[in-house]
Amino acid sequence: MKYVTLIALKINSLNYWGYNLKELKKYHLLQVKEKLKRQKSINEFNKLEADSEKCLNITKELDKLLSENHAVVEEIGVQSFVSNRRLMQKMYDQKQVISNRIEFLNEEKSAVLADVKKSSAKDDVVERKKSKVKKLVQKANNNKQDENIFVIKRG
């Protein structure tokens, strides 16, 4: 009878442990997934930041060229004046395009930061659930040890 009781306890224990270990593994994999997602988002953010910095540098250079072009006062021919105005208009157009690009990059950066925050929140939730399962496992382990001690003492 003692042998049957011990086998039954062992089978129940294995089933319980197997389920909880699967739960722990699942939560661990979810944490790894969220960590990778955050790293990917942070890398994307860094790329966006670098692109934004390049656009700002280009804008500064265009401003510098435009101010230099406005400062030049000299007698020039009509054809030269027209071509100069076309060049300035193209620079203004490029400046507007870069301004739009910077605005777009800022929106993308804020979206990536929101993704990072969501991922961190998910990770916190998973960590809480994982700790609950660990507590259950620890409690079950303590109960099983107490039962085993009780069964051994009875025998």
PDB file of N, CA, C and O in Angstrom, residues 54-95:
ATOM      1  N   LYS A  54      21.573  63.411 -39.944  1.00  0.00           N
ATOM      2  CA  LYS A  54      22.081  63.708 -41.288  1.00  0.00           C
ATOM      3  C   LYS A  54      21.219  64.771 -41.964  1.00  0.00           C
ATOM      4  O   LYS A  54      21.739  65.694 -42.603  1.00  0.00           O
ATOM      5  N   CYS A  55      19.908  64.621 -41.812  1.00  0.00           N
ATOM      6  CA  CYS A  55      19.005  65.602 -42.419  1.00  0.00           C
ATOM      7  C   CYS A  55      19.207  66.987 -41.812  1.00  0.00           C
ATOM      8  O   CYS A  55      19.176  67.995 -42.532  1.00  0.00           O
ATOM      9  N   LEU A  56      19.415  67.036 -40.524  1.00  0.00           N
ATOM     10  CA  LEU A  56      19.655  68.332 -39.881  1.00  0.00           C
ATOM     11  C   LEU A  56      20.956  68.959 -40.380  1.00  0.00           C
ATOM     12  O   LEU A  56      21.015  70.178 -40.620  1.00  0.00           O
ATOM     13  N   ASN A  57      21.981  68.152 -40.558  1.00  0.00           N
ATOM     14  CA  ASN A  57      23.247  68.659 -41.096  1.00  0.00           C
ATOM     15  C   ASN A  57      23.072  69.188 -42.517  1.00  0.00           C
ATOM     16  O   ASN A  57      23.613  70.243 -42.874  1.00  0.00           O
ATOM     17  N   ILE A  58      22.315  68.474 -43.324  1.00  0.00           N
ATOM     18  CA  ILE A  58      22.059  68.917 -44.698  1.00  0.00           C
ATOM     19  C   ILE A  58      21.286  70.231 -44.693  1.00  0.00           C
ATOM     20  O   ILE A  58      21.570  71.146 -45.479  1.00  0.00           O
ATOM     21  N   THR A  59      20.313  70.334 -43.794  1.00  0.00           N
ATOM     22  CA  THR A  59      19.527  71.570 -43.691  1.00  0.00           C
ATOM     23  C   THR A  59      20.418  72.746 -43.318  1.00  0.00           C
ATOM     24  O   THR A  59      20.295  73.843 -43.887  1.00  0.00           O
ATOM     25  N   LYS A  60      21.321  72.527 -42.375  1.00  0.00           N
ATOM     26  CA  LYS A  60      22.248  73.593 -41.981  1.00  0.00           C
ATOM     27  C   LYS A  60      23.123  74.020 -43.159  1.00  0.00           C
ATOM     28  O   LYS A  60      23.346  75.217 -43.374  1.00  0.00           O
ATOM     29  N   GLU A  61      23.606  73.042 -43.913  1.00  0.00           N
ATOM     30  CA  GLU A  61      24.443  73.354 -45.067  1.00  0.00           C
ATOM     31  C   GLU A  61      23.661  74.121 -46.137  1.00  0.00           C
ATOM     32  O   GLU A  61      24.172  75.066 -46.752  1.00  0.00           O
ATOM     33  N   LEU A  62      22.409  73.707 -46.360  1.00  0.00           N
ATOM     34  CA  LEU A  62      21.577  74.431 -47.329  1.00  0.00           C
ATOM     35  C   LEU A  62      21.323  75.864 -46.868  1.00  0.00           C
ATOM     36  O   LEU A  62      21.366  76.799 -47.687  1.00  0.00           O
ATOM     37  N   ASP A  63      21.044  76.036 -45.590  1.00  0.00           N
ATOM     38  CA  ASP A  63      20.854  77.394 -45.059  1.00  0.00           C
ATOM     39  C   ASP A  63      22.110  78.242 -45.264  1.00  0.00           C
ATOM     40  O   ASP A  63      22.032  79.414 -45.638  1.00  0.00           O
ATOM     41  N   LYS A  64      23.236  77.623 -45.011  1.00  0.00           N
ATOM     42  CA  LYS A  64      24.511  78.321 -45.179  1.00  0.00           C
ATOM     43  C   LYS A  64      24.713  78.732 -46.646  1.00  0.00           C
ATOM     44  O   LYS A  64      25.083  79.886 -46.937  1.00  0.00           O
ATOM     45  N   LEU A  65      24.440  77.812 -47.566  1.00  0.00           N
ATOM     46  CA  LEU A  65      24.578  78.121 -48.993  1.00  0.00           C
ATOM     47  C   LEU A  65      23.607  79.214 -49.434  1.00  0.00           C
ATOM     48  O   LEU A  65      23.961  80.113 -50.207  1.00  0.00           O
ATOM     49  N   LEU A  66      22.382  79.125 -48.943  1.00  0.00           N
ATOM     50  CA  LEU A  66      21.387  80.130 -49.311  1.00  0.00           C
ATOM     51  C   LEU A  66      21.760  81.507 -48.771  1.00  0.00           C
ATOM     52  O   LEU A  66      21.606  82.516 -49.467  1.00  0.00           O
ATOM     53  N   SER A  67      22.242  81.554 -47.544  1.00  0.00           N
ATOM     54  CA  SER A  67      22.628  82.854 -46.985  1.00  0.00           C
ATOM     55  C   SER A  67      23.841  83.429 -47.721  1.00  0.00           C
ATOM     56  O   SER A  67      23.924  84.638 -47.943  1.00  0.00           O
ATOM     57  N   GLU A  68      24.775  82.567 -48.112  1.00  0.00           N
ATOM     58  CA  GLU A  68      25.927  83.027 -48.893  1.00  0.00           C
ATOM     59  C   GLU A  68      25.479  83.543 -50.256  1.00  0.00           C
ATOM     60  O   GLU A  68      25.991  84.546 -50.752  1.00  0.00           O
ATOM     61  N   ASN A  69      24.527  82.856 -50.837  1.00  0.00           N
ATOM     62  CA  ASN A  69      24.039  83.256 -52.158  1.00  0.00           C
ATOM     63  C   ASN A  69      23.284  84.585 -52.077  1.00  0.00           C
ATOM     64  O   ASN A  69      23.358  85.399 -52.991  1.00  0.00           O
ATOM     65  N   HIS A  70      22.561  84.811 -50.987  1.00  0.00           N
ATOM     66  CA  HIS A  70      21.850  86.089 -50.827  1.00  0.00           C
ATOM     67  C   HIS A  70      22.826  87.237 -50.573  1.00  0.00           C
ATOM     68  O   HIS A  70      22.555  88.376 -50.947  1.00  0.00           O
ATOM     69  N   ALA A  71      23.915  86.928 -49.923  1.00  0.00           N
ATOM     70  CA  ALA A  71      24.872  87.970 -49.551  1.00  0.00           C
ATOM     71  C   ALA A  71      25.683  88.485 -50.748  1.00  0.00           C
ATOM     72  O   ALA A  71      26.222  89.589 -50.695  1.00  0.00           O
ATOM     73  N   VAL A  72      25.763  87.692 -51.801  1.00  0.00           N
ATOM     74  CA  VAL A  72      26.563  88.095 -52.966  1.00  0.00           C
ATOM     75  C   VAL A  72      25.822  89.182 -53.733  1.00  0.00           C
ATOM     76  O   VAL A  72      24.690  88.995 -54.181  1.00  0.00           O
ATOM     77  N   VAL A  73      26.480  90.335 -53.822  1.00  0.00           N
ATOM     78  CA  VAL A  73      25.930  91.444 -54.591  1.00  0.00           C
ATOM     79  C   VAL A  73      26.977  91.821 -55.630  1.00  0.00           C
ATOM     80  O   VAL A  73      28.044  92.319 -55.315  1.00  0.00           O
ATOM     81  N   GLU A  74      26.641  91.550 -56.847  1.00  0.00           N
ATOM     82  CA  GLU A  74      27.554  91.888 -57.938  1.00  0.00           C
ATOM     83  C   GLU A  74      26.739  92.061 -59.210  1.00  0.00           C
ATOM     84  O   GLU A  74      25.595  91.640 -59.307  1.00  0.00           O
ATOM     85  N   GLU A  75      27.341  92.667 -60.149  1.00  0.00           N
ATOM     86  CA  GLU A  75      26.660  92.826 -61.428  1.00  0.00           C
ATOM     87  C   GLU A  75      26.793  91.528 -62.199  1.00  0.00           C
ATOM     88  O   GLU A  75      27.900  91.039 -62.436  1.00  0.00           O
ATOM     89  N   ILE A  76      25.649  90.979 -62.564  1.00  0.00           N
ATOM     90  CA  ILE A  76      25.656  89.747 -63.342  1.00  0.00           C
ATOM     91  C   ILE A  76      24.700  89.898 -64.504  1.00  0.00           C
ATOM     92  O   ILE A  76      23.807  90.752 -64.503  1.00  0.00           O
ATOM     93  N   GLY A  77      24.862  89.037 -65.459  1.00  0.00           N
ATOM     94  CA  GLY A  77      23.986  89.076 -66.625  1.00  0.00           C
ATOM     95  C   GLY A  77      22.638  88.481 -66.300  1.00  0.00           C
ATOM     96  O   GLY A  77      22.416  87.854 -65.259  1.00  0.00           O
ATOM     97  N   VAL A  78      21.710  88.701 -67.225  1.00  0.00           N
ATOM     98  CA  VAL A  78      20.340  88.215 -67.035  1.00  0.00           C
ATOM     99  C   VAL A  78      20.324  86.694 -66.957  1.00  0.00           C
ATOM    100  O   VAL A  78      19.652  86.117 -66.097  1.00  0.00           O
ATOM    101  N   GLN A  79      21.045  86.054 -67.855  1.00  0.00           N
ATOM    102  CA  GLN A  79      21.062  84.593 -67.880  1.00  0.00           C
ATOM    103  C   GLN A  79      21.626  84.035 -66.566  1.00  0.00           C
ATOM    104  O   GLN A  79      21.098  83.083 -66.007  1.00  0.00           O
ATOM    105  N   SER A  80      22.662  84.652 -66.087  1.00  0.00           N
ATOM    106  CA  SER A  80      23.271  84.224 -64.830  1.00  0.00           C
ATOM    107  C   SER A  80      22.306  84.452 -63.663  1.00  0.00           C
ATOM    108  O   SER A  80      22.215  83.631 -62.756  1.00  0.00           O
ATOM    109  N   PHE A  81      21.591  85.559 -63.701  1.00  0.00           N
ATOM    110  CA  PHE A  81      20.626  85.860 -62.653  1.00  0.00           C
ATOM    111  C   PHE A  81      19.512  84.811 -62.636  1.00  0.00           C
ATOM    112  O   PHE A  81      19.122  84.313 -61.580  1.00  0.00           O
ATOM    113  N   VAL A  82      19.005  84.451 -63.816  1.00  0.00           N
ATOM    114  CA  VAL A  82      17.917  83.467 -63.914  1.00  0.00           C
ATOM    115  C   VAL A  82      18.388  82.100 -63.421  1.00  0.00           C
ATOM    116  O   VAL A  82      17.689  81.409 -62.656  1.00  0.00           O
ATOM    117  N   SER A  83      19.571  81.707 -63.849  1.00  0.00           N
ATOM    118  CA  SER A  83      20.072  80.395 -63.410  1.00  0.00           C
ATOM    119  C   SER A  83      20.339  80.389 -61.899  1.00  0.00           C
ATOM    120  O   SER A  83      20.099  79.382 -61.221  1.00  0.00           O
ATOM    121  N   ASN A  84      20.804  81.522 -61.392  1.00  0.00           N
ATOM    122  CA  ASN A  84      21.034  81.641 -59.955  1.00  0.00           C
ATOM    123  C   ASN A  84      19.712  81.509 -59.183  1.00  0.00           C
ATOM    124  O   ASN A  84      19.641  80.842 -58.155  1.00  0.00           O
ATOM    125  N   ARG A  85      18.674  82.154 -59.683  1.00  0.00           N
ATOM    126  CA  ARG A  85      17.355  82.060 -59.041  1.00  0.00           C
ATOM    127  C   ARG A  85      16.808  80.638 -59.106  1.00  0.00           C
ATOM    128  O   ARG A  85      16.195  80.158 -58.162  1.00  0.00           O
ATOM    129  N   ARG A  86      17.001  79.955 -60.211  1.00  0.00           N
ATOM    130  CA  ARG A  86      16.554  78.559 -60.327  1.00  0.00           C
ATOM    131  C   ARG A  86      17.282  77.686 -59.307  1.00  0.00           C
ATOM    132  O   ARG A  86      16.666  76.834 -58.659  1.00  0.00           O
ATOM    133  N   LEU A  87      18.573  77.898 -59.192  1.00  0.00           N
ATOM    134  CA  LEU A  87      19.369  77.137 -58.224  1.00  0.00           C
ATOM    135  C   LEU A  87      18.867  77.396 -56.802  1.00  0.00           C
ATOM    136  O   LEU A  87      18.712  76.462 -56.004  1.00  0.00           O
ATOM    137  N   MET A  88      18.592  78.650 -56.497  1.00  0.00           N
ATOM    138  CA  MET A  88      18.088  78.980 -55.165  1.00  0.00           C
ATOM    139  C   MET A  88      16.718  78.337 -54.922  1.00  0.00           C
ATOM    140  O   MET A  88      16.448  77.828 -53.838  1.00  0.00           O
ATOM    141  N   GLN A  89      15.869  78.353 -55.962  1.00  0.00           N
ATOM    142  CA  GLN A  89      14.551  77.732 -55.818  1.00  0.00           C
ATOM    143  C   GLN A  89      14.684  76.227 -55.575  1.00  0.00           C
ATOM    144  O   GLN A  89      13.967  75.657 -54.749  1.00  0.00           O
ATOM    145  N   LYS A  90      15.618  75.584 -56.265  1.00  0.00           N
ATOM    146  CA  LYS A  90      15.840  74.151 -56.054  1.00  0.00           C
ATOM    147  C   LYS A  90      16.341  73.884 -54.639  1.00  0.00           C
ATOM    148  O   LYS A  90      15.958  72.901 -54.003  1.00  0.00           O
ATOM    149  N   MET A  91      17.194  74.764 -54.147  1.00  0.00           N
ATOM    150  CA  MET A  91      17.682  74.597 -52.775  1.00  0.00           C
ATOM    151  C   MET A  91      16.542  74.753 -51.768  1.00  0.00           C
ATOM    152  O   MET A  91      16.454  74.008 -50.795  1.00  0.00           O
ATOM    153  N   TYR A  92      15.633  75.720 -52.006  1.00  0.00           N
ATOM    154  CA  TYR A  92      14.481  75.878 -51.125  1.00  0.00           C
ATOM    155  C   TYR A  92      13.589  74.636 -51.175  1.00  0.00           C
ATOM    156  O   TYR A  92      13.066  74.182 -50.148  1.00  0.00           O
ATOM    157  N   ASP A  93      13.414  74.108 -52.380  1.00  0.00           N
ATOM    158  CA  ASP A  93      12.616  72.888 -52.515  1.00  0.00           C
ATOM    159  C   ASP A  93      13.251  71.730 -51.747  1.00  0.00           C
ATOM    160  O   ASP A  93      12.558  70.973 -51.056  1.00  0.00           O
ATOM    161  N   GLN A  94      14.559  71.580 -51.877  1.00  0.00           N
ATOM    162  CA  GLN A  94      15.259  70.523 -51.148  1.00  0.00           C
ATOM    163  C   GLN A  94      15.152  70.730 -49.638  1.00  0.00           C
ATOM    164  O   GLN A  94      15.000  69.778 -48.878  1.00  0.00           O
ATOM    165  N   LYS A  95      15.214  71.960 -49.233  1.00  0.00           N
ATOM    166  CA  LYS A  95      15.088  72.269 -47.813  1.00  0.00           C
ATOM    167  C   LYS A  95      13.704  71.848 -47.304  1.00  0.00           C
ATOM    168  O   LYS A  95      13.572  71.294 -46.211  1.00  0.00           O
TER     169      LYS A  95
END
